[in-house]
Coordinates of C-alpha atoms and ligand atoms in Angstrom, one line a residue:
X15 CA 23.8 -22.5 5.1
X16 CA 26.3 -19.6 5.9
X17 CA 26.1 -16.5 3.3
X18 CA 29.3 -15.9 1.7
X19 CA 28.9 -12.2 1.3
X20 CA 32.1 -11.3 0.5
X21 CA 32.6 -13.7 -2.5
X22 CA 28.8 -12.3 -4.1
X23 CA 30.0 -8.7 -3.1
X24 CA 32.7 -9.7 -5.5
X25 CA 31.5 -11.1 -8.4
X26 CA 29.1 -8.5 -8.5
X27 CA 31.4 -6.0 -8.5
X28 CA 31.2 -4.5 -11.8
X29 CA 27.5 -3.5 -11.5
X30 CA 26.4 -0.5 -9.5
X31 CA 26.9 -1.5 -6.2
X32 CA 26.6 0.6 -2.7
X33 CA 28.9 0.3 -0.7
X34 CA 28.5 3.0 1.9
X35 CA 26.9 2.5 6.0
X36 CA 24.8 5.1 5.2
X37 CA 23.3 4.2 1.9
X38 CA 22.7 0.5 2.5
X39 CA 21.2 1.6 5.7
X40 CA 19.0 4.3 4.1
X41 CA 18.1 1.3 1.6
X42 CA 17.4 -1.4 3.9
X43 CA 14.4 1.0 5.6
X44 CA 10.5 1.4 4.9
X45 CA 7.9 3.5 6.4
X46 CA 8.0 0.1 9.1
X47 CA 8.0 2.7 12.1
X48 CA 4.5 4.0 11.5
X49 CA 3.6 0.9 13.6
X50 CA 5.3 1.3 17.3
X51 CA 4.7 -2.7 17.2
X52 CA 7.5 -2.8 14.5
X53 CA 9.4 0.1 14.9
X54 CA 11.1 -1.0 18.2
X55 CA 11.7 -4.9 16.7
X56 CA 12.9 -4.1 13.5
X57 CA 15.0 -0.6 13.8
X58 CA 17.8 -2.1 13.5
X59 CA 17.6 -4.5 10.3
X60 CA 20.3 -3.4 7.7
X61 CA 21.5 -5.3 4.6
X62 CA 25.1 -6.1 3.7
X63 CA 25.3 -4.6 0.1
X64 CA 23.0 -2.8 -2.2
X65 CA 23.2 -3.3 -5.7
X66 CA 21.2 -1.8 -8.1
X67 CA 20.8 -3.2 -11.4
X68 CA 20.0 -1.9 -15.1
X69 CA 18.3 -4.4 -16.7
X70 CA 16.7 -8.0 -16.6
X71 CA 19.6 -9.6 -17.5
X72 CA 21.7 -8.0 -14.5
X73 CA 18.7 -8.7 -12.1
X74 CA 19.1 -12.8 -13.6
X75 CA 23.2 -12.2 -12.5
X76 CA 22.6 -11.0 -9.5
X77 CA 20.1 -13.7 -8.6
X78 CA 22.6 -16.3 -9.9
X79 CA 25.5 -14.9 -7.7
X80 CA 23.3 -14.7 -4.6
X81 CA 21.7 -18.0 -5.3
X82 CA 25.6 -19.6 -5.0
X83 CA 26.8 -17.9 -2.4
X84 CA 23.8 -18.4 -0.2
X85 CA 23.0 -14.4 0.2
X86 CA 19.6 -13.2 1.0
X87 CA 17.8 -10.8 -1.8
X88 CA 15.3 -8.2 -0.4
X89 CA 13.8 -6.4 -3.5
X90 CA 13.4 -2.6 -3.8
X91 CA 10.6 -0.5 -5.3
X92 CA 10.7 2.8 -3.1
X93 CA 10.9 1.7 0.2
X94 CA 7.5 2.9 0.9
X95 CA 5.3 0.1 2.0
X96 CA 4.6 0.4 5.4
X97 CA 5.1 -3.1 7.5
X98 CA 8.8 -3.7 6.7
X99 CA 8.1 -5.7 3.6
X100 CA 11.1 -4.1 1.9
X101 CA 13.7 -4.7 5.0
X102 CA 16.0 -7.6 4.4
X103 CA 15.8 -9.8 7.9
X104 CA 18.9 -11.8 7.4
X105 CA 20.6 -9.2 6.0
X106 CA 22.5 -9.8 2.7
X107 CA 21.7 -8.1 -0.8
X108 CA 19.3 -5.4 -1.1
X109 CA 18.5 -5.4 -5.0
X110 CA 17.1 -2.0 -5.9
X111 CA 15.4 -1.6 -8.9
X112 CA 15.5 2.4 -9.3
X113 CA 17.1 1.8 -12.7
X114 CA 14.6 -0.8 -14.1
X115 CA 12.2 2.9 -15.2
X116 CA 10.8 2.2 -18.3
X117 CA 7.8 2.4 -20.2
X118 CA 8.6 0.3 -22.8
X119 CA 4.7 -0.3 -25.0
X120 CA 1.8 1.9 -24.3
X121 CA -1.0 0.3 -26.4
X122 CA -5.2 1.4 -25.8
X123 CA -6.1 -0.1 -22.8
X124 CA -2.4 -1.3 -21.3
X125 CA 0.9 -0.3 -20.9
X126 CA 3.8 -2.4 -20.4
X127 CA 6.5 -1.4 -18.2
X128 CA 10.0 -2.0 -16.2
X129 CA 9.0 -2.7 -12.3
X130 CA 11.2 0.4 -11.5
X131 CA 9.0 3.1 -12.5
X132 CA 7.2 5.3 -10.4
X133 CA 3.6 5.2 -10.7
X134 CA 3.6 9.0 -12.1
X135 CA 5.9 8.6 -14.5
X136 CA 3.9 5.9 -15.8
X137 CA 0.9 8.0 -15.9
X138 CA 3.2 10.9 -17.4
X139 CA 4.2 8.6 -20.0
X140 CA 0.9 7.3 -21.0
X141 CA -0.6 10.6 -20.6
X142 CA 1.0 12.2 -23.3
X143 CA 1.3 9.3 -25.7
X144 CA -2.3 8.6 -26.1
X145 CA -4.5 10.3 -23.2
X146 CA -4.6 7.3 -20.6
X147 CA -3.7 6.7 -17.3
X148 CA -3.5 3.7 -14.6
X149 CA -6.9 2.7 -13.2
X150 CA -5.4 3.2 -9.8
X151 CA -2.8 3.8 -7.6
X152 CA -1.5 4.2 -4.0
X153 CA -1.5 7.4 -2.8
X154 CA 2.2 7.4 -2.9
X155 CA 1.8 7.7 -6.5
X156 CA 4.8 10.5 -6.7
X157 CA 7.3 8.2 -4.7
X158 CA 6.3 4.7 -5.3
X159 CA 7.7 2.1 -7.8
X160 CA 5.0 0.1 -10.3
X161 CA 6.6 -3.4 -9.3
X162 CA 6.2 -2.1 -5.6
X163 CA 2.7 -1.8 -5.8
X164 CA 1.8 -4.8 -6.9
X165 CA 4.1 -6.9 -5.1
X166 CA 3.2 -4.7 -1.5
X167 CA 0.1 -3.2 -2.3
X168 CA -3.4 -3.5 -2.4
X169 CA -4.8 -0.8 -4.2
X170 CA -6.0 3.1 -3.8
X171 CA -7.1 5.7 -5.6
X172 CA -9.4 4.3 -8.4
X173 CA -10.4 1.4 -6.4
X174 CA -13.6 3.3 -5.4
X175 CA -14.3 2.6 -9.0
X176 CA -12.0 -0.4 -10.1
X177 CA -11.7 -2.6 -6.9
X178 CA -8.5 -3.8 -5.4
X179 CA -5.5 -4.8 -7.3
X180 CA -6.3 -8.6 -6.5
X181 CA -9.2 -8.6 -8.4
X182 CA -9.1 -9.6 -11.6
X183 CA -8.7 -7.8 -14.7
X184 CA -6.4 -4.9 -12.9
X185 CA -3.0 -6.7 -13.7
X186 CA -2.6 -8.1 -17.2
X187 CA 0.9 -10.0 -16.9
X188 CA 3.9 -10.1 -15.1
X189 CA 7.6 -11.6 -16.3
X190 CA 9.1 -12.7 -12.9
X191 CA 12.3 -14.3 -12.6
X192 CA 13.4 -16.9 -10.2
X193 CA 15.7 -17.6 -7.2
X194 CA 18.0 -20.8 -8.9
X195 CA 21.0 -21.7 -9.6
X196 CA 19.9 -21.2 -13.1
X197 CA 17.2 -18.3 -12.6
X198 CA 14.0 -18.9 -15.3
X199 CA 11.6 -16.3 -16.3
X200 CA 8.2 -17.2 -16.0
X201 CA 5.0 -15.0 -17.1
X202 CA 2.0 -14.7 -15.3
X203 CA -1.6 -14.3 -16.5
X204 CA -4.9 -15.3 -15.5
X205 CA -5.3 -17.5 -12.1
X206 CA -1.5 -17.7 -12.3
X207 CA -1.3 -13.6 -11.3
X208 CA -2.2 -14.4 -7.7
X209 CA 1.3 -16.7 -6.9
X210 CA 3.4 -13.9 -7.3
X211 CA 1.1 -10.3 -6.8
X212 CA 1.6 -9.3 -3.1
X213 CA 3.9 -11.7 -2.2
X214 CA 6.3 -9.4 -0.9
X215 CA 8.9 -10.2 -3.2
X216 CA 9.0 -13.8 -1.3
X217 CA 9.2 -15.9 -4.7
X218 CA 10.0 -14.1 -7.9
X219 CA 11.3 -11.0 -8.7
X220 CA 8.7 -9.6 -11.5
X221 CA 11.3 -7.5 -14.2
X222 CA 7.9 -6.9 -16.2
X223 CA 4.6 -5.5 -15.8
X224 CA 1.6 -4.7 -17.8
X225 CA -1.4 -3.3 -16.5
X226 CA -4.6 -1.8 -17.6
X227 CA -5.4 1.9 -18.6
X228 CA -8.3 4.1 -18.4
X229 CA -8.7 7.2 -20.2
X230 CA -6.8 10.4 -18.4
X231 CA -8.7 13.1 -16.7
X232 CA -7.9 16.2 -14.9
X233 CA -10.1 15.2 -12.1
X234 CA -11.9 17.8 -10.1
X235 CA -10.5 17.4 -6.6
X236 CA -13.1 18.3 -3.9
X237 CA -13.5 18.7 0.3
X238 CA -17.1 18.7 1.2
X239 CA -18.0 19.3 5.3
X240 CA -20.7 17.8 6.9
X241 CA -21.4 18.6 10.8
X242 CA -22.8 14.8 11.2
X243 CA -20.2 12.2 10.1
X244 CA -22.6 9.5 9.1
X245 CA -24.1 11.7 6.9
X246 CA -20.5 12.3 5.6
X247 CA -20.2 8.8 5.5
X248 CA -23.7 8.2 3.5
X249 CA -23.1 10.9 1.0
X250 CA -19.5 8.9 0.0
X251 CA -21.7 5.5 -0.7
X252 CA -24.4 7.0 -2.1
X253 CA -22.1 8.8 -4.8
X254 CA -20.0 5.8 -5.1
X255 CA -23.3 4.1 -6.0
X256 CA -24.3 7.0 -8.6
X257 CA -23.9 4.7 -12.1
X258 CA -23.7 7.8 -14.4
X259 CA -20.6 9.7 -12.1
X260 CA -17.1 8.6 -12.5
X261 CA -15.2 9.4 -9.3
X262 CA -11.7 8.3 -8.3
X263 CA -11.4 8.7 -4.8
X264 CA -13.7 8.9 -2.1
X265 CA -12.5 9.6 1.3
X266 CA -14.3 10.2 4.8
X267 CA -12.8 11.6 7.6
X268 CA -14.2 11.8 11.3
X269 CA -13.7 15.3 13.0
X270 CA -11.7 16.3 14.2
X271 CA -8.9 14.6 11.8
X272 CA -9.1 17.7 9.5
X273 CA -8.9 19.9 11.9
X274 CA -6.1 18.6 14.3
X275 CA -3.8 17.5 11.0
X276 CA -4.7 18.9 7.8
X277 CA -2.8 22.1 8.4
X278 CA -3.6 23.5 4.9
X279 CA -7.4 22.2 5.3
X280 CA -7.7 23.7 9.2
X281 CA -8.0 27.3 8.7
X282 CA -11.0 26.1 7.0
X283 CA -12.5 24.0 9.0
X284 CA -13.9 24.1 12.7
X285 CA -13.0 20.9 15.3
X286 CA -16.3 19.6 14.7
X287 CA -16.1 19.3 11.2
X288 CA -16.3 16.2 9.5
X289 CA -14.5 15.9 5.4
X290 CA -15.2 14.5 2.9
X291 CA -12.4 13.9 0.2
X292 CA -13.0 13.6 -3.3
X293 CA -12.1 13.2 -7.1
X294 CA -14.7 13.5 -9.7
X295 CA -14.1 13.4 -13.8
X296 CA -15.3 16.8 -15.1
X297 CA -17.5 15.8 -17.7
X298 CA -19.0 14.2 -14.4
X299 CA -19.5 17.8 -12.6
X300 CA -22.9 18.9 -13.6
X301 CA -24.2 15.5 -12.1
X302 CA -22.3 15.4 -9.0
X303 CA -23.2 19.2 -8.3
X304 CA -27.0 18.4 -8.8
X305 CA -26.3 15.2 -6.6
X306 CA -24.8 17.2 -3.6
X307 CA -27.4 19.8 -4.6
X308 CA -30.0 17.2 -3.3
X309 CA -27.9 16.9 0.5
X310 CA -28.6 20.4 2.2
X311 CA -26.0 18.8 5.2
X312 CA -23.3 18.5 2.1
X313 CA -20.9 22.2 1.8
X314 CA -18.7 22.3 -0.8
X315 CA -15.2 24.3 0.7
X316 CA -13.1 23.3 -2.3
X317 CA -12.2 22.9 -5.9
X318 CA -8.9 22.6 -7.3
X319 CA -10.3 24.2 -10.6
X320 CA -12.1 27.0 -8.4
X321 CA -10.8 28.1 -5.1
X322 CA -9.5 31.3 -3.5
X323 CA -7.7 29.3 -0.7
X324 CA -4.7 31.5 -0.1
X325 CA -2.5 28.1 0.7
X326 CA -3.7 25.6 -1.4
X327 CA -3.8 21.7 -0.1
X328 CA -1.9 20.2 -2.7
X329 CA -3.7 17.0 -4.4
X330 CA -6.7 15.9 -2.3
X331 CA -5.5 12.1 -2.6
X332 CA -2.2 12.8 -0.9
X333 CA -5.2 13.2 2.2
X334 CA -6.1 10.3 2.0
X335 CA -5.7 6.0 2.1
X336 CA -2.4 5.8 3.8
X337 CA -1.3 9.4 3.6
X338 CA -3.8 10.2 6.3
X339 CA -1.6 8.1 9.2
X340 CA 1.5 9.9 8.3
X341 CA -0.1 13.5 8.3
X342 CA -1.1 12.7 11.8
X343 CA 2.1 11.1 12.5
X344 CA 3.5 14.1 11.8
X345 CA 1.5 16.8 14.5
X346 CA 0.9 13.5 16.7
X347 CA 3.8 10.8 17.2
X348 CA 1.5 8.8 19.6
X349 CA -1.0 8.3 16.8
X350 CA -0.8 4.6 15.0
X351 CA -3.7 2.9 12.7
X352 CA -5.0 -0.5 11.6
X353 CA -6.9 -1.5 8.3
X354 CA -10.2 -3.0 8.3
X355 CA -12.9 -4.2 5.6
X356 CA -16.2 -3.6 6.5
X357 CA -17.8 -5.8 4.0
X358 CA -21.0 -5.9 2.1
X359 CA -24.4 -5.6 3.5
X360 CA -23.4 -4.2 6.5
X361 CA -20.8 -1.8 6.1
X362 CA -22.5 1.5 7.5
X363 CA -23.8 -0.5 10.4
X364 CA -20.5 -2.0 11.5
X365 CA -18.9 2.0 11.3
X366 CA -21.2 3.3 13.2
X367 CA -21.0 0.6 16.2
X368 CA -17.1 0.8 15.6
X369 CA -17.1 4.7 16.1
X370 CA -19.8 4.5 19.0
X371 CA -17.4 1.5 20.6
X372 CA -14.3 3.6 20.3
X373 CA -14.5 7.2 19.6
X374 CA -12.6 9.5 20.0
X375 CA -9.4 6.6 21.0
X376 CA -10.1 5.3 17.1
X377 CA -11.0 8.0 14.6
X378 CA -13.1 6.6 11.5
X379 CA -11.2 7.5 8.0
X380 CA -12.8 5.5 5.2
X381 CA -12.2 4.5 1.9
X382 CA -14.8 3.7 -0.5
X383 CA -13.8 0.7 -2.5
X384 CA -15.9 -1.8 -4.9
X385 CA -16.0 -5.2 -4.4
X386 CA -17.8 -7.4 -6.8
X387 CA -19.6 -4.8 -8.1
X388 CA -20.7 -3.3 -4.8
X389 CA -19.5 -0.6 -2.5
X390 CA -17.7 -1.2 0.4
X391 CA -15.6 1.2 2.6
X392 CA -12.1 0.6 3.9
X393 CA -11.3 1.9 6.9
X394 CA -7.4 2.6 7.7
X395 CA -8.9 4.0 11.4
X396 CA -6.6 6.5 13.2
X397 CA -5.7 4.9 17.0
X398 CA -4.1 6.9 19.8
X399 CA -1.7 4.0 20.7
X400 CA -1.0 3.6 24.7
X401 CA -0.2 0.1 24.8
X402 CA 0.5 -3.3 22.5
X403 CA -2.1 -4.8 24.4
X404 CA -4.9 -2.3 23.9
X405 CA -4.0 -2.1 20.2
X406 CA -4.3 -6.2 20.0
X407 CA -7.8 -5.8 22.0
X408 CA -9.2 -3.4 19.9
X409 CA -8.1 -5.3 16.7
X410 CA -9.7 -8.5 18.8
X411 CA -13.2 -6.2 19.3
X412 CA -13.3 -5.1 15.7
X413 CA -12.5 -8.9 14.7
X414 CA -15.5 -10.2 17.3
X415 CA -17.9 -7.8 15.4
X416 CA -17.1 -8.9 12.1
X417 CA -15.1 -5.9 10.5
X418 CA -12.2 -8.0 9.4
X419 CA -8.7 -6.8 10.3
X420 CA -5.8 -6.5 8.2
X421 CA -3.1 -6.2 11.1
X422 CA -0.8 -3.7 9.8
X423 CA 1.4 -3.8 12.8
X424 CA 3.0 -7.4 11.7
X425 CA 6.1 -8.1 9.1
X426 CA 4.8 -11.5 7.5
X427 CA 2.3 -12.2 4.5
X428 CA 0.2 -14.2 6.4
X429 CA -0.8 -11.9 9.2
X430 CA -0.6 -8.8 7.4
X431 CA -3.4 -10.5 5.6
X432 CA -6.0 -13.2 6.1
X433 CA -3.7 -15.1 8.7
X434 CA -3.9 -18.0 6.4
X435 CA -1.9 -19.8 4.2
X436 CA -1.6 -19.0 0.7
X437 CA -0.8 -22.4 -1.0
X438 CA -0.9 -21.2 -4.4
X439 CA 2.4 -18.4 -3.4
X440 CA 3.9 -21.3 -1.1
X441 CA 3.9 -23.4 -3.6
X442 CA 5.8 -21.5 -6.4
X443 CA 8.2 -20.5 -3.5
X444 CA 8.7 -24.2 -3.5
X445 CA 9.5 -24.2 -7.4
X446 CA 11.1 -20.7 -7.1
X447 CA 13.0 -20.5 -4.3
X448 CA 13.9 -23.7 -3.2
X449 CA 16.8 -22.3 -1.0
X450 CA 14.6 -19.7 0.7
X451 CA 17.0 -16.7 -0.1
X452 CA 14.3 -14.6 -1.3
X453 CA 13.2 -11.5 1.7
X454 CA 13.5 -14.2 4.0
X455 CA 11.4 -14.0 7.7
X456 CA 8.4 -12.8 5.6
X457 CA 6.3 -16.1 4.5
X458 CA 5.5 -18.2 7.7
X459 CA 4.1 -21.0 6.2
X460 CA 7.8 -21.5 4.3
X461 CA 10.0 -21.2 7.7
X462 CA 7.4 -22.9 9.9
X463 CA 4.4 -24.4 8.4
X464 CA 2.6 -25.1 11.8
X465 CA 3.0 -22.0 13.0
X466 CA -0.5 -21.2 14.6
X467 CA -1.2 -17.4 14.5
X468 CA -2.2 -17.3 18.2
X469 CA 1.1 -14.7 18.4
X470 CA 3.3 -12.5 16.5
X471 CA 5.5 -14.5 14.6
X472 CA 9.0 -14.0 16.5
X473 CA 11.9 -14.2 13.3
X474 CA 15.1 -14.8 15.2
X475 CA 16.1 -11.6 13.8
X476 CA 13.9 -9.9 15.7
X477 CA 15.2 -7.0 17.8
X478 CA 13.8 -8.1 21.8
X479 CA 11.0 -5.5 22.5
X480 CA 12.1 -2.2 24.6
X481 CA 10.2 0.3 25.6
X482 CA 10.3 3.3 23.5
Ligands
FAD528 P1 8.6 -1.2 -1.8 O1 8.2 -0.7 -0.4 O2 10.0 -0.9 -2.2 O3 8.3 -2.7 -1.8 C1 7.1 -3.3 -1.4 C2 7.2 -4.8 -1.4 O4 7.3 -5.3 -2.7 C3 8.5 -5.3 -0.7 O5 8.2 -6.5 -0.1 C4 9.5 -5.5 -1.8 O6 10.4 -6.5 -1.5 C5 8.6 -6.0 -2.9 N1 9.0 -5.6 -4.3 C6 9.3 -4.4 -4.8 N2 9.6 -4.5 -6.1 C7 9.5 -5.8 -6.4 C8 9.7 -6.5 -7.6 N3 10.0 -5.9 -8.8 N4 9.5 -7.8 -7.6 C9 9.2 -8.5 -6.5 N5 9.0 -7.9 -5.3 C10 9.1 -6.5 -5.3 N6 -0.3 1.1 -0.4 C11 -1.5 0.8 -1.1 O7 -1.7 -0.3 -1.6 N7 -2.4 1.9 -1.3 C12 -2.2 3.1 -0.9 O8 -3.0 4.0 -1.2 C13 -1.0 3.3 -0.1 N8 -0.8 4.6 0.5 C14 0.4 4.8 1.2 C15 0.6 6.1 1.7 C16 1.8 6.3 2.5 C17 2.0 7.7 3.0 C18 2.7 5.2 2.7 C19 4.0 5.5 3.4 C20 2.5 4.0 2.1 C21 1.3 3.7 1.4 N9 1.0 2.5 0.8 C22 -0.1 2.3 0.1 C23 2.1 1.4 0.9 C24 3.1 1.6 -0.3 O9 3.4 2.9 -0.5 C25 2.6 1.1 -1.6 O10 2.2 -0.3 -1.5 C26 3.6 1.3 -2.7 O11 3.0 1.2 -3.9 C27 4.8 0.4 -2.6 O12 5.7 0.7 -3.6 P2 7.3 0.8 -3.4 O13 7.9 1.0 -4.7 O14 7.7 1.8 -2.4 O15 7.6 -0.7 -2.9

């Protein structure tokens, strides 16, 4: 199957496509180089074109031109997921969805909007029309496209309240059209939600979302210190576990993260310090304040409605989930991180061996989350990278203690998540995609379905690995 890209660039010709080095390069990136796994095999990934369309119908022409001229399409939120799920392998068409930015239906409870919005214009939007807001969000909330999120995410800010995106009830419906000769739209709902939701753009391209709202707050943004960080860490799933306080974020960070590269937090802060990040509803205030009341070892050091902090911080969520890997990318290039669940009962237990295993090379920062009703804590844990092979071993030590590991140093589906197959997103690939043109190199099981996880997954495209 040879692409003919010069015939699609043709046809397509009339919509708004890119045609400049620099542009298509720009568009063909991600935040992929926050691993140094990835950054050295897939630097130099670029698509052919870029085209951006307005509409549904466009995005249907565009698939239909592709589909018969054998091109690739990589879809395009923002460009800010962070394992190169937005970079098109085999080159081809980049189909950037910048212009797909409506709120089209705001309804209580839901809103229904093009895949192309960013997450804060949805929340402007459904702010002002009836006091509501999305249950959550990824802390990329001012860059990051709707249709992004849920086809890369996995959730955020709110899922210390609301759980992860996956879990049902936080996606109402997506309108997804396919990869055919004669492209269908297909809705989503129910048990039908998971063949398409973080599939990386691998087997539909959803043109329509509708999620669930929750009323709008101006949330109380705090940091809290603590000088022992499991006490830090206690006080975050104890509030989490408060039934009468609605909080939206709940972050934990081991010192001396706030110290070393939270320039705005550091002049408040000593080395030692461990933070604690937070967003509380304000009718919620008088109850959390007796609750840290209660914790002598708890200091409040800010409020975003009280504060004489000469230099602000800016919102306390842009601190945390993935935000806190690129703040210490930023003062420390050799730093690199990996995502693991520490699950119900044990959570606590397993951080506290993890940190006592591997601190200060791995730095704890936590995210509460709930699952099934119970809190959990994420961890996206800070690692001072030296090799690819102590990297895999501490991934393999967390794995042999039973924190469970979502590698985020890996392109595909399958090993950025439970490194198994998911039958129910192979399967409409099968319906969907039957020419495999959609972000191909990023579903395993579709190119080789005995592939058997015991190594990265080596795509042909794949840059050979220098040192950097
Ligand atoms: P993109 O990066 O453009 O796309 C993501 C994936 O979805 C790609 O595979 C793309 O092909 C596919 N895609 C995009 N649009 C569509 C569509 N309409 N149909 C089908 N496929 C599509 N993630 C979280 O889950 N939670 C966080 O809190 C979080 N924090 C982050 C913080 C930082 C600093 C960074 C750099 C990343 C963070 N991420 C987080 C990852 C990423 O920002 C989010 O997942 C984000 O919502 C992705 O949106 P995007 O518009 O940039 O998507």
């Amino acid at each position: 199957m040879q692409a003919n890209i010069a015939a699609a660039k043709a046809a397509l010709a009339h919509l708004d496509v890119e045609e400049k080095d620099v542009a298509i390069k720009a568009a063909s990136r991600d935040f992929f180089w926050y691993s140094p796994v990835l950054k050295n095999r897939l630097d130099h990934v670029t698509a052919d074109f870029v085209v951006r369309p307005k509409d549904e119908a466009e995005v249907i022409e565009i698939l239909k031109v592709c589909y018969e001229h054998d091109v690739p399409v990589t879809t395009r939120g923002a460009g800010t997921g962070n394992y190169g799920q937005a970079m098109p392998l085999e080159g081809g068409c980049v189909m950037h969805l910048r212009h797909m930015d409506k709120v089209r239906e705001i309804h209580p409870g839901r809103v229904i909007c093009e895949p192309g919005v960013l997450l804060k214009d949805v929340d402007a939007a459904t702010r002002e029309h009836s006091g509501q807001e999305l249950r959550m969000f990824s802390s990329t909330w001012a860059t990051a496209t709707i249709g992004g999120f849920i086809a890369g995410g996995s959730g955020g800010v709110g899922s210390c309240t609301w759980g992860a995106l996956r879990d049902l009830g936080n996606i109402i419906r997506l309108r997804v059209v396919t990869m055919e000769a004669e492209p269908r739209i297909v809705e989503f709902t129910g048990e039908e939600l998971a063949r398409v939701s973080h599939a990386y753009g691998t087997n539909g391209i959803i043109t329509e979302v509708e999620m669930p709202l929750a009323p709008a707050y101006d949330w109380v943004e705090m940091f809290v210190t603590f000088h022992d960080f499991m006490d830090a860490a206690r006080f975050s799933e104890d509030l989490a576990n408060q039934d009468g306080i609605l909080i939206k974020l709940a972050t934990v960070f081991e010192a001396p993260i706030a110290h070393d590269y939270f320039q705005r937090v550091k002049p408040h802060v000593q080395p030692g310090t461990n933070l604690v990040g937070l967003m509380v509803a304000p009718h919620s205030m008088d109850g959390f304040l007796t609750f840290a009341g209660r914790r002598p070892e708890a200091t409040i050091i800010y409020r975003n409605d009280d504060h004489n902090w000469e230099r602000g911080p800016g919102p306390v969520f842009e601190y945390g989930w993935n935000h806190t890997t690129l703040r210490a990318l930023k003062v420390d290039p050799s730093i690199t991180y990996l995502q693991v669940r520490y699950g119900h009962p044990n959570s606590l237990k397993l951080v506290e061996k993890m940190r006592d295993d591997f601190s200060p090379e791995v730095l704890q920062h936590l995210e509460v989350m709930r699952e099934s009703g119970r809190v959990i804590f994420a961890g996206l844990s800070l690692v001072k990278f030296t090799t690819e092979e102590r990297l895999n071993e501490i991934i393999k030590l967390h794995e042999d203690a039973g924190a469970m590991i979502f590698n985020p140093h890996r392109y595909t589906l399958e090993e950025g998540g439970r490194q198994t197959v998911d039958d129910r997103q192979l399967n409409f690939k099968k319906e969907s995609d039957p020419k495999g043109l959609l972000n191909p190199g990023k579903m395993i099981s579709w190119d080789d379905p005995d592939w058997a996880f015991n190594e990265m997954y080596a795509h042909p495209r794949l840059q050979p690995l220098t040192k950097a």
